[in-house]
Coordinates of C-alpha atoms in Angstrom, one line a residue:
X9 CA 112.8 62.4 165.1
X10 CA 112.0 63.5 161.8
X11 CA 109.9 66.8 161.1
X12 CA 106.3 67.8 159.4
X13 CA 104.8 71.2 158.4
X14 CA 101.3 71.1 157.6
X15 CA 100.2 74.2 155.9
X16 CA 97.0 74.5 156.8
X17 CA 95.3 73.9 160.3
X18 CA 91.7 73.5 159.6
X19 CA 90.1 69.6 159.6
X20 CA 92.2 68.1 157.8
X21 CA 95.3 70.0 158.3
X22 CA 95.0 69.4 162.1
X23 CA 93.7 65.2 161.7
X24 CA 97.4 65.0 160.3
X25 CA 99.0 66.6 162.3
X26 CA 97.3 64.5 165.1
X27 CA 97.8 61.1 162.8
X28 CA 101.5 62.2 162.2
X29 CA 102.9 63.0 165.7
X30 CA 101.1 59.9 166.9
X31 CA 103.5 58.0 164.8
X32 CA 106.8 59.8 166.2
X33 CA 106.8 62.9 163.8
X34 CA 107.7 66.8 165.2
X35 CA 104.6 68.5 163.6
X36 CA 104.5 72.3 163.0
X37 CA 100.9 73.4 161.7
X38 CA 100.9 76.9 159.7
X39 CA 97.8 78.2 159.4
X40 CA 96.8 81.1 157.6
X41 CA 93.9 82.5 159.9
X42 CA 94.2 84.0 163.5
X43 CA 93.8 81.9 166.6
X44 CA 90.6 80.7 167.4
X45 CA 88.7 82.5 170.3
X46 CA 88.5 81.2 173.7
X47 CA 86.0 78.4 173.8
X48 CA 82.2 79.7 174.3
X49 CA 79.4 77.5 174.7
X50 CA 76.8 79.7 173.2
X51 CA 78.1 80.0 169.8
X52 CA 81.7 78.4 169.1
X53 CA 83.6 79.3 166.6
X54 CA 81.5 82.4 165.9
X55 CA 84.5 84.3 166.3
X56 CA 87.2 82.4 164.4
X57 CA 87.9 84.3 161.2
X58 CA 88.6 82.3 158.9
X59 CA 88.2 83.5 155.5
X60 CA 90.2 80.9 153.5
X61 CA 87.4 78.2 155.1
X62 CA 83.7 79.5 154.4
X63 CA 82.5 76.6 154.6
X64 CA 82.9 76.4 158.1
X65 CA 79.9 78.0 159.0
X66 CA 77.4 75.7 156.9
X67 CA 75.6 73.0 158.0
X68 CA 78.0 69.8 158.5
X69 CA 77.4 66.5 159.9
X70 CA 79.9 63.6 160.2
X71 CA 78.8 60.3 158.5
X72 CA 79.4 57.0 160.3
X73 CA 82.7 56.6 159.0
X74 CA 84.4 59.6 160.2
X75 CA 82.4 58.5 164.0
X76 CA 84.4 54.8 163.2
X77 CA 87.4 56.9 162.7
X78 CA 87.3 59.2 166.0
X79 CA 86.4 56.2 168.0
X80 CA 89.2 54.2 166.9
X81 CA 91.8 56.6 166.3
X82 CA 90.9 59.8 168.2
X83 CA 88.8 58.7 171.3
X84 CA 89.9 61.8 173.5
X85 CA 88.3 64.1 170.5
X86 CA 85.3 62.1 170.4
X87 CA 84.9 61.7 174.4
X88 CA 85.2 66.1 173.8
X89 CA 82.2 66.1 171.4
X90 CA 80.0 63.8 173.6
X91 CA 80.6 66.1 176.6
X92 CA 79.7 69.3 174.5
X93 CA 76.8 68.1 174.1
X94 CA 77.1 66.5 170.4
X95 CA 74.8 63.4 170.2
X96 CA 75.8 60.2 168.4
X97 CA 72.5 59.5 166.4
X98 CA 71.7 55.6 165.7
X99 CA 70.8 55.8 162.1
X100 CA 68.5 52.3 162.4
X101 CA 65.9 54.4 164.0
X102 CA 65.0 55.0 160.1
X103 CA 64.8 51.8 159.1
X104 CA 61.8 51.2 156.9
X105 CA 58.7 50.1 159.6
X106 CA 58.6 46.4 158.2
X107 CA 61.4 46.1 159.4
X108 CA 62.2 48.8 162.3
X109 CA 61.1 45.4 164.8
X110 CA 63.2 42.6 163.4
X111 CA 66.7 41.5 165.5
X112 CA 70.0 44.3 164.7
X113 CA 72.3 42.7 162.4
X114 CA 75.9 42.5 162.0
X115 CA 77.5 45.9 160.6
X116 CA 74.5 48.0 162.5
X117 CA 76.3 48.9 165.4
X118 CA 78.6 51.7 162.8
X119 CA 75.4 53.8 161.2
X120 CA 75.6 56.1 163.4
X121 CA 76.5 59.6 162.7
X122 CA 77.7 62.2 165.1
X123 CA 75.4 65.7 165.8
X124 CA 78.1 68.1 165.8
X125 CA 78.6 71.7 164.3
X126 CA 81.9 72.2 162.0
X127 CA 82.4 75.2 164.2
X128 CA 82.5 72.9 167.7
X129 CA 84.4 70.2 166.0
X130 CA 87.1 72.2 164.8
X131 CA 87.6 74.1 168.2
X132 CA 87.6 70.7 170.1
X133 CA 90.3 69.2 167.3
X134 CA 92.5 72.3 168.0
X135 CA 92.6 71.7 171.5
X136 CA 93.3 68.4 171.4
X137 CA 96.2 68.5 168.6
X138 CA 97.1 71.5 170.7
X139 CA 97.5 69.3 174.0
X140 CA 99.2 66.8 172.4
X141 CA 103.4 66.3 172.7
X142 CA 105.5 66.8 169.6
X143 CA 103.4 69.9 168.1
X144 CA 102.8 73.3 167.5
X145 CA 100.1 75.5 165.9
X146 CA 101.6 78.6 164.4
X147 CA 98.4 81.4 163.6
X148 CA 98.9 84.3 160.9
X149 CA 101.3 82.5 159.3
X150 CA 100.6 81.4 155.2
X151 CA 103.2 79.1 153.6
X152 CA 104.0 80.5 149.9
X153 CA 106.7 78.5 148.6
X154 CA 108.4 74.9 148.8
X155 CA 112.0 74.4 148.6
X156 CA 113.5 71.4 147.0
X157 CA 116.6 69.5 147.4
X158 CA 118.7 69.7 144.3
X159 CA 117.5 67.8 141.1
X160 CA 114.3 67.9 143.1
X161 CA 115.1 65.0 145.3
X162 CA 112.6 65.7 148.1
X163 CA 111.4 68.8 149.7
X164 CA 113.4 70.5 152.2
X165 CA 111.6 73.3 153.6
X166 CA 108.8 75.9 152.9
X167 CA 108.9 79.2 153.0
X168 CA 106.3 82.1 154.9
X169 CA 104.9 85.1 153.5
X170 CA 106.9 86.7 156.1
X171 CA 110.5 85.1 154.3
X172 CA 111.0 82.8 156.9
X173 CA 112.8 79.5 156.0
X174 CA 111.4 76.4 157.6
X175 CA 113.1 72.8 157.1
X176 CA 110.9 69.7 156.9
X177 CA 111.4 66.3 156.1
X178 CA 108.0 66.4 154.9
X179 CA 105.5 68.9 153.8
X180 CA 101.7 68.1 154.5
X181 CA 99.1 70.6 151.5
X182 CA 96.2 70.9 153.8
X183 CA 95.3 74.5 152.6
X184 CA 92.3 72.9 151.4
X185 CA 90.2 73.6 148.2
X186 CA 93.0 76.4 147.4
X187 CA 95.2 73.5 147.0
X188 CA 98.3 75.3 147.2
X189 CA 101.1 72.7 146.5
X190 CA 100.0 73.0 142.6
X191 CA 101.6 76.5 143.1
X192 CA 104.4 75.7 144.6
X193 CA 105.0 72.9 142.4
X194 CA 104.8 74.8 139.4
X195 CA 107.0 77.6 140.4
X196 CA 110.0 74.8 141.4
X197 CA 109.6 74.1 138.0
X198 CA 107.7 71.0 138.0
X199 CA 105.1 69.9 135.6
X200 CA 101.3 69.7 137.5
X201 CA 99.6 66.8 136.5
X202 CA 95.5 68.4 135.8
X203 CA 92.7 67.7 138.1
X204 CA 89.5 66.4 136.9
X205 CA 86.3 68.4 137.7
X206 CA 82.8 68.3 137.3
X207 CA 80.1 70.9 138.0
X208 CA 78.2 70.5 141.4
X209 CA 75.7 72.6 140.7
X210 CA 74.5 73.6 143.7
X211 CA 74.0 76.8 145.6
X212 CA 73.8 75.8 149.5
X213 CA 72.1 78.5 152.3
X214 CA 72.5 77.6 155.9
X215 CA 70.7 79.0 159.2
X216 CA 71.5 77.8 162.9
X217 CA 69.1 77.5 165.3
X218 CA 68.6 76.3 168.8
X219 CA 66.6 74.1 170.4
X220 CA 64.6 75.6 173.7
X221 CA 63.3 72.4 175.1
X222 CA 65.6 68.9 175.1
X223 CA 62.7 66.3 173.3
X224 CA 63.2 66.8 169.3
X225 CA 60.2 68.4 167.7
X226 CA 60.3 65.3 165.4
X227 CA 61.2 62.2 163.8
X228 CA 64.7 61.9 161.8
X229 CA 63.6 60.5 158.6
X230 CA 67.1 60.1 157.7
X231 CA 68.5 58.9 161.3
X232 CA 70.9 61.8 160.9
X233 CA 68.5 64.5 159.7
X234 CA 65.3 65.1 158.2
X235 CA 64.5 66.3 154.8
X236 CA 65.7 65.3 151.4
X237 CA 66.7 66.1 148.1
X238 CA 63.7 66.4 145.7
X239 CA 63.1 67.2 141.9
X240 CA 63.7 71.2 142.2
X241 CA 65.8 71.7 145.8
X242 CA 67.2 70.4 148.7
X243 CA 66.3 70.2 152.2
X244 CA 67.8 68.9 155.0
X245 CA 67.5 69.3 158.6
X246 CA 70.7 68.4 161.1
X247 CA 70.6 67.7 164.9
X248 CA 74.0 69.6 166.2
X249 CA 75.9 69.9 169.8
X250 CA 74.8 71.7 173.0
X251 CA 70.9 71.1 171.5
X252 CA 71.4 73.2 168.4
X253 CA 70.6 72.0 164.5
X254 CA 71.0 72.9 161.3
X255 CA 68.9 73.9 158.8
X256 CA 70.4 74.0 155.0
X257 CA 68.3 74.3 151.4
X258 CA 70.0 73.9 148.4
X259 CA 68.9 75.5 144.7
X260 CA 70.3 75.7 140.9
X261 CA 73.1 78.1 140.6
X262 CA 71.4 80.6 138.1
X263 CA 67.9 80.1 139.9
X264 CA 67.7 83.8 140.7
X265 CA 63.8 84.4 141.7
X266 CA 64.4 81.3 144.1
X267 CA 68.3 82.5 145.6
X268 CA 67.1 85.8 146.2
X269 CA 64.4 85.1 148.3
X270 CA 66.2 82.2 150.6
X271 CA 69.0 84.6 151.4
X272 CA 65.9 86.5 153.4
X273 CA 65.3 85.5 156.6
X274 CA 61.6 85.3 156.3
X275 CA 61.5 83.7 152.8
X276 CA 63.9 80.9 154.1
X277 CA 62.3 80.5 156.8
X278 CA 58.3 79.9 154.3
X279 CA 61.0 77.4 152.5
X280 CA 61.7 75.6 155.9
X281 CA 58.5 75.6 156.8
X282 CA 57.4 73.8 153.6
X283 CA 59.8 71.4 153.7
X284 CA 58.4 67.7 154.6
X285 CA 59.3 67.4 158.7
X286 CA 60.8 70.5 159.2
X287 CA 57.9 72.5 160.4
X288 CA 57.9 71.1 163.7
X289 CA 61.1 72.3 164.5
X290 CA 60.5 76.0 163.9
X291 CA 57.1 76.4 165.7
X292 CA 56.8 79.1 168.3
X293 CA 58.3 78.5 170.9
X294 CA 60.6 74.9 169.7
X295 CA 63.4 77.0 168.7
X296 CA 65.2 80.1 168.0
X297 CA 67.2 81.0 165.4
X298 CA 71.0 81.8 166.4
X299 CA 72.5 82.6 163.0
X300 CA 72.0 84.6 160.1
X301 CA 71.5 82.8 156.7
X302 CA 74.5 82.2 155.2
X303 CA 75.1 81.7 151.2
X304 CA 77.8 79.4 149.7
X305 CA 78.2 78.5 146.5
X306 CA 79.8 74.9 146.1
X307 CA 82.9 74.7 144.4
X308 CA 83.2 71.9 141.6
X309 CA 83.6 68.2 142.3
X310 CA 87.7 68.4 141.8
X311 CA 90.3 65.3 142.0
X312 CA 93.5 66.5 142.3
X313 CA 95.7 65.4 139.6
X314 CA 98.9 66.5 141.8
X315 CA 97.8 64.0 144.9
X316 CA 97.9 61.0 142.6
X317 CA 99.5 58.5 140.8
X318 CA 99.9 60.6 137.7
X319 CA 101.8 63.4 139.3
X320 CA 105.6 63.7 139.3
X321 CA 106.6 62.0 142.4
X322 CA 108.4 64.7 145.0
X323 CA 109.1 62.5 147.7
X324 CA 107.9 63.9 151.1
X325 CA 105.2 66.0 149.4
X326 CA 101.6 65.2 150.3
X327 CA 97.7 66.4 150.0
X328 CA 95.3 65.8 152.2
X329 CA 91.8 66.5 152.4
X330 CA 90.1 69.1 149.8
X331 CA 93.8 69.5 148.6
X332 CA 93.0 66.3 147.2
X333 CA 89.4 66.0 146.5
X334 CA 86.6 67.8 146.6
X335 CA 83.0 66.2 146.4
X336 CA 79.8 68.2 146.4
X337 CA 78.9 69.3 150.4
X338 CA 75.4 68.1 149.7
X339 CA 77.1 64.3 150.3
X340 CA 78.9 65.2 153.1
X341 CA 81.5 63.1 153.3
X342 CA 84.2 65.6 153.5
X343 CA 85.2 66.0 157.0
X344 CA 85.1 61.6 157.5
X345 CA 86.9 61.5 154.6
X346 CA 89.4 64.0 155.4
X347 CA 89.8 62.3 159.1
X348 CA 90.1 58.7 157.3
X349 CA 92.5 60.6 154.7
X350 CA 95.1 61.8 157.4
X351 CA 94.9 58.6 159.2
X352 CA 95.3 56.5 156.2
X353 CA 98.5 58.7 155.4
X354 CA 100.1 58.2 159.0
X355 CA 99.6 54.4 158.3
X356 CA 101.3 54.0 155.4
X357 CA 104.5 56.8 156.4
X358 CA 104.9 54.4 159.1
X359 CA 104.7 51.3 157.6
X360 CA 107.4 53.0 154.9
X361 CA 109.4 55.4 156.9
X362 CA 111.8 56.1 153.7
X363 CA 110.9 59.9 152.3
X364 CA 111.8 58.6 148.6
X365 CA 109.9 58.0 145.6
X366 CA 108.2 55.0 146.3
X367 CA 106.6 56.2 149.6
X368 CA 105.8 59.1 147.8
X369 CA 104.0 57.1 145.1
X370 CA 102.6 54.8 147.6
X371 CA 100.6 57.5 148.9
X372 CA 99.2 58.4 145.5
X373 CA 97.7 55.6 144.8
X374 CA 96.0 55.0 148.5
X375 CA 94.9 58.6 147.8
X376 CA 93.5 58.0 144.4
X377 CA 91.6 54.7 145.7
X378 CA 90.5 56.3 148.7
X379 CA 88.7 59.5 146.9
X380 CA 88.5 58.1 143.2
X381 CA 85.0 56.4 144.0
X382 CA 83.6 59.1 145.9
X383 CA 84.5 61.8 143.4
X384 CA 82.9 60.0 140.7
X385 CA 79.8 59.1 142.5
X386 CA 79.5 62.7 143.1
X387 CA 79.8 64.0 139.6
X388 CA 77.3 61.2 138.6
X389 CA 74.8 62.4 141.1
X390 CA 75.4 66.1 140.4
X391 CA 74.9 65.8 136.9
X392 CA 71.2 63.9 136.9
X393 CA 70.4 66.1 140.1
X394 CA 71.3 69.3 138.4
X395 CA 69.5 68.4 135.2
X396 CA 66.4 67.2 137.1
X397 CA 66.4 70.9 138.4
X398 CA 67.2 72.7 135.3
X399 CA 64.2 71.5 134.2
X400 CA 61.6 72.2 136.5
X401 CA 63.4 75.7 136.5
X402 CA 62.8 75.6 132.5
X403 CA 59.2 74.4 133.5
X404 CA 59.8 71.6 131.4
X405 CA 59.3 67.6 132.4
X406 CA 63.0 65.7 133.3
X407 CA 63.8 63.8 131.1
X408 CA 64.2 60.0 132.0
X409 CA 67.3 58.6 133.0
X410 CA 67.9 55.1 130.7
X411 CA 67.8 52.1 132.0
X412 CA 70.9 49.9 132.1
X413 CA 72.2 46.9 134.1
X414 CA 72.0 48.2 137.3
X415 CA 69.2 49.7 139.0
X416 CA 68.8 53.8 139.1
X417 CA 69.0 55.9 142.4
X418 CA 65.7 56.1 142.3
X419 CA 65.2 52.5 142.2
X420 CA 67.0 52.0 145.4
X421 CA 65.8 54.7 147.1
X422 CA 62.1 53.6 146.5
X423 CA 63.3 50.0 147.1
X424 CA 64.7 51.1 150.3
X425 CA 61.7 52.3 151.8
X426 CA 60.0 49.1 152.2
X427 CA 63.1 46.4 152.7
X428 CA 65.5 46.8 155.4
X429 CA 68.1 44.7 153.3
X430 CA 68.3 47.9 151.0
X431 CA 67.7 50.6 153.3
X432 CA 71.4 49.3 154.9
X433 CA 73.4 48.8 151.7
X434 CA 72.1 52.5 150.8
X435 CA 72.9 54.1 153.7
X436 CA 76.2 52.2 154.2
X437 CA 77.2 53.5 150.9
X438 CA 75.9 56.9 152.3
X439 CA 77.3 57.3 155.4
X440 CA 81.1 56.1 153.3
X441 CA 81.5 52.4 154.9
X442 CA 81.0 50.7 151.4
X443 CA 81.8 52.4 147.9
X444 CA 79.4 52.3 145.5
X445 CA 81.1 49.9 143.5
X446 CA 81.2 47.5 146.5
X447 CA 77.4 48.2 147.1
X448 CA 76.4 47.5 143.3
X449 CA 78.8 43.8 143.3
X450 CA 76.5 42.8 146.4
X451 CA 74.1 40.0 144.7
X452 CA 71.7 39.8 147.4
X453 CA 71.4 43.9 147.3
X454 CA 70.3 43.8 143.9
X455 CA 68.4 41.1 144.1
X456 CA 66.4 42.7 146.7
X457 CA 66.1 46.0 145.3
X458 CA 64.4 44.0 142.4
X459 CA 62.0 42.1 144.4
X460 CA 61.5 44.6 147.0
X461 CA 57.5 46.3 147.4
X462 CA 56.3 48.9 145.8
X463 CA 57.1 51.6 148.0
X464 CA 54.0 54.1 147.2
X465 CA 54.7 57.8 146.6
X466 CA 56.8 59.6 149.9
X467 CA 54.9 59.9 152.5
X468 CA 54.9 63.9 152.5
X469 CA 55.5 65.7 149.0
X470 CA 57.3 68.5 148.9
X471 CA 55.8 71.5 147.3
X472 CA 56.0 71.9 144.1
X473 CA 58.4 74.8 141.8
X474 CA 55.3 77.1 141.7
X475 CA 54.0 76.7 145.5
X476 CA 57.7 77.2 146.6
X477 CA 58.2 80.2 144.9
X478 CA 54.7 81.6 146.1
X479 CA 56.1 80.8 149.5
X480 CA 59.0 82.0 149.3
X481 CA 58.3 85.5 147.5
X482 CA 55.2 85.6 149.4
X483 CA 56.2 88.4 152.2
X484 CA 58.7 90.9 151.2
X485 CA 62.0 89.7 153.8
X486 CA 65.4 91.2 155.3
X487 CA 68.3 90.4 153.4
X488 CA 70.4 88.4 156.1

């Protein structure tokens, strides 16, 4: 039976090692952070230090493809969510009203997304991989080097901060955005291929809250959440487990007037507030807040050059996850795509069971197709979103984005709100079924984003910069 280490027993880390051992590997998982507590319903994963994964306690929801994934590769984890209370949310409930009436087509059966808190996912993943034959989860435990066979033939073990020696036929880098294998890489003495990054520019504050009746206040505008991204901020509302959501607002890193005040608990809450279809949800008496408000700044979008094709091949060495990409949170695709990402590598280990260079360059090049599309959508997005916000920071007009062949965002969005043709293509691109490069070679999609109705400004503005700020600075708060 041949043997895995995972460093790294967060999302991804833990996806592989359930992938893995389902395909006849021995799977030890290090991970750095202490065990999780036991299992409490009010507030899972409140406890679970876990300072290498921050991220952890911000809002999270898991797009339709990683739902396609736990259905049809992890059904035990996703029977686990339903039961604790995570809903699966059908995303045609937002379809534009022209066509909310007309017959379901083929494809709509997978936008759905699935309610769930990072926190109550992760606890349910680490039971499961915990239950399952063929693995064990070592706590406290941080892997700090990789040992190669001679004339770096493969790896052949790793080594613990403590100085233990552990042999592996493989090693699995799921430490996640620290990406550790570049380390280890270069101090065997092997050249790291560099990653390719580009700013997110986003500043992300998150509060919890729950539910005290079991209707929702109001309508999910974007069958997964409510809220949007606008010309100066984000807001976006998500339905969790056990009748809790999340509520996260997004600003301009350097937008200091506007981050100091969020971080308070009473001027996030003016910014909630003010947020299109997110009032309803903090009335007296709807819900009660369980968390504090928690500040994370996103990391940039980052594709790793040692997961792909250009790296020098060490057979048996792998990313997964953040280790391999990073994309802006604001997306979120990261959990689905680290659960397709683990899955994807199981697939292709099994289908070539050699540990040599071509399985090792194999798995480049599914891992470069897999997150090259998503990585560059991301730093194309981040890039007009970010400069859209500079400038009503600057108090200055945006300038406009040129036209070329294909229709803008914008386009499509506004298209979207009055053809139902549209509003799927978009969200299937959002919710990670079809790339964006699939989406775009769809004739009929852009034909119809061309000839759909005018869709008439959103039906709720957002405030503007100036009313925000007055909101939000407003009442002098508690830092949180």
């Amino acid at each position: 039976m041949p043997t895995a280490v995972i460093a790294g027993g967060s999302v991804a880390g833990l996806a592989s090692a359930l992938a893995l051992s389902g395909i006849g590997y021995r799977v030890l998982v290090l991970e750095r952070a202490p065990s999780p507590p036991q299992w409490s319903g009010a507030d899972p994963g409140s406890g679970w230090r876990r300072p290498t994964a921050p991220q952890g306690l911000q809002s999270h929801t898991l797009t339709s493809l990683g739902v396609r994934v736990l259905r049809e590769r992890a059904p035990r984890l996703l029977a686990a969510a339903r039961a604790a209370g995570a809903p699966v949310l059908d995303l045609t409930r937002a379809l534009p009203p022209d066509a909310a009436d007309s017959a379901p087509e083929p494809g709509d059966a997978e936008l759905v997304a699935l309610g769930c808190r990072r926190s109550t996912l992760e606890l349910l993943l680490h039971r499961t991989v915990g239950d399952t034959a063929g693995v064990t989860l070592r706590h406290d435990t941080t892997v700090v080097a990789l040992e190669l066979h001679r004339g770096h033939r493969g790896v052949a073990a790793v080594v613990t901060g403590a100085g233990e020696r552990v042999s592996a036929d493989i090693v699995v880098d799921a430490t996640g955005r620290r990406a550790l294998s570049r380390r280890w890489l270069h101090a065997a003495g092997i050249p790291v291929t560099a990653d390719r990054t580009s700013a997110s520019g986003l500043v992300g504050h998150t509060r919890f809250y729950r539910l005290r009746g079991r209707t929702l206040p109001g309508p999910l505008n974007r069958g997964h959440g409510v809220g949007d991204v606008y010309d100066h901020y984000a807001g976006v509302l998500h339905p969790g487990d056990d009748g809790t959501f999340s509520i996260a607002l997004g600003s301009l890193p350097g937008d200091r007037v506007l981050q100091a005040a969020l971080r308070t608990r009473t001027g996030f809450t003016a910014a909630a507030r003010a947020t299109p279809g997110l009032a309803p949800w903090l009335a007296d008496g709807v819900s009660s807040p369980i968390s504090p408000v928690r500040v994370i700044s996103s990391p940039p979008n980052t594709l790793r050059g040692a997961a792909g094709p250009q790296q020098f091949p060490v057979p048996g060495l792998f990313q997964v996850g953040d280790a391999a990409c990073i994309t802006n949170p604001l997306f979120g695709r990261g959990m689905s795509l680290a659960l397709d990402h683990a899955f994807r590598l199981a697939d292709l280990l099994a289908e070539r069971p050699d540990i040599d260079v071509a399985q090792r360059l194999a798995v480049a090049r599914m891992t470069h197709e897999l997150f090259l599309p998503w990585y560059e959508q991301a730093a194309g997005a981040d890039r007009l979103r970010s400069a859209r916000w500079q400038a009503a920071v600057d108090g200055r007009p945006a300038a406009p984005v040129p036209p070329g062949e294909l229709p803008t965002g914008a386009e499509i969005a506004a298209a979207a709100r009055t053809d139902g043709t549209v509003w799927r293509g978009l969200t299937r691109m959002l919710m990670t079924l079809c790339t964006p490069a699939e989406l775009f070679a769809d004739d009929k999609f852009l034909a119809r984003v061309r000839q759909a109705a005018p869709a008439g400004p959103a039906p709720t503005p957002p405030p503007g910069r100036d009313e925000l700020l007055r909101l939000v600075t407003a009442t002098e708060g508690t830092r949180a």
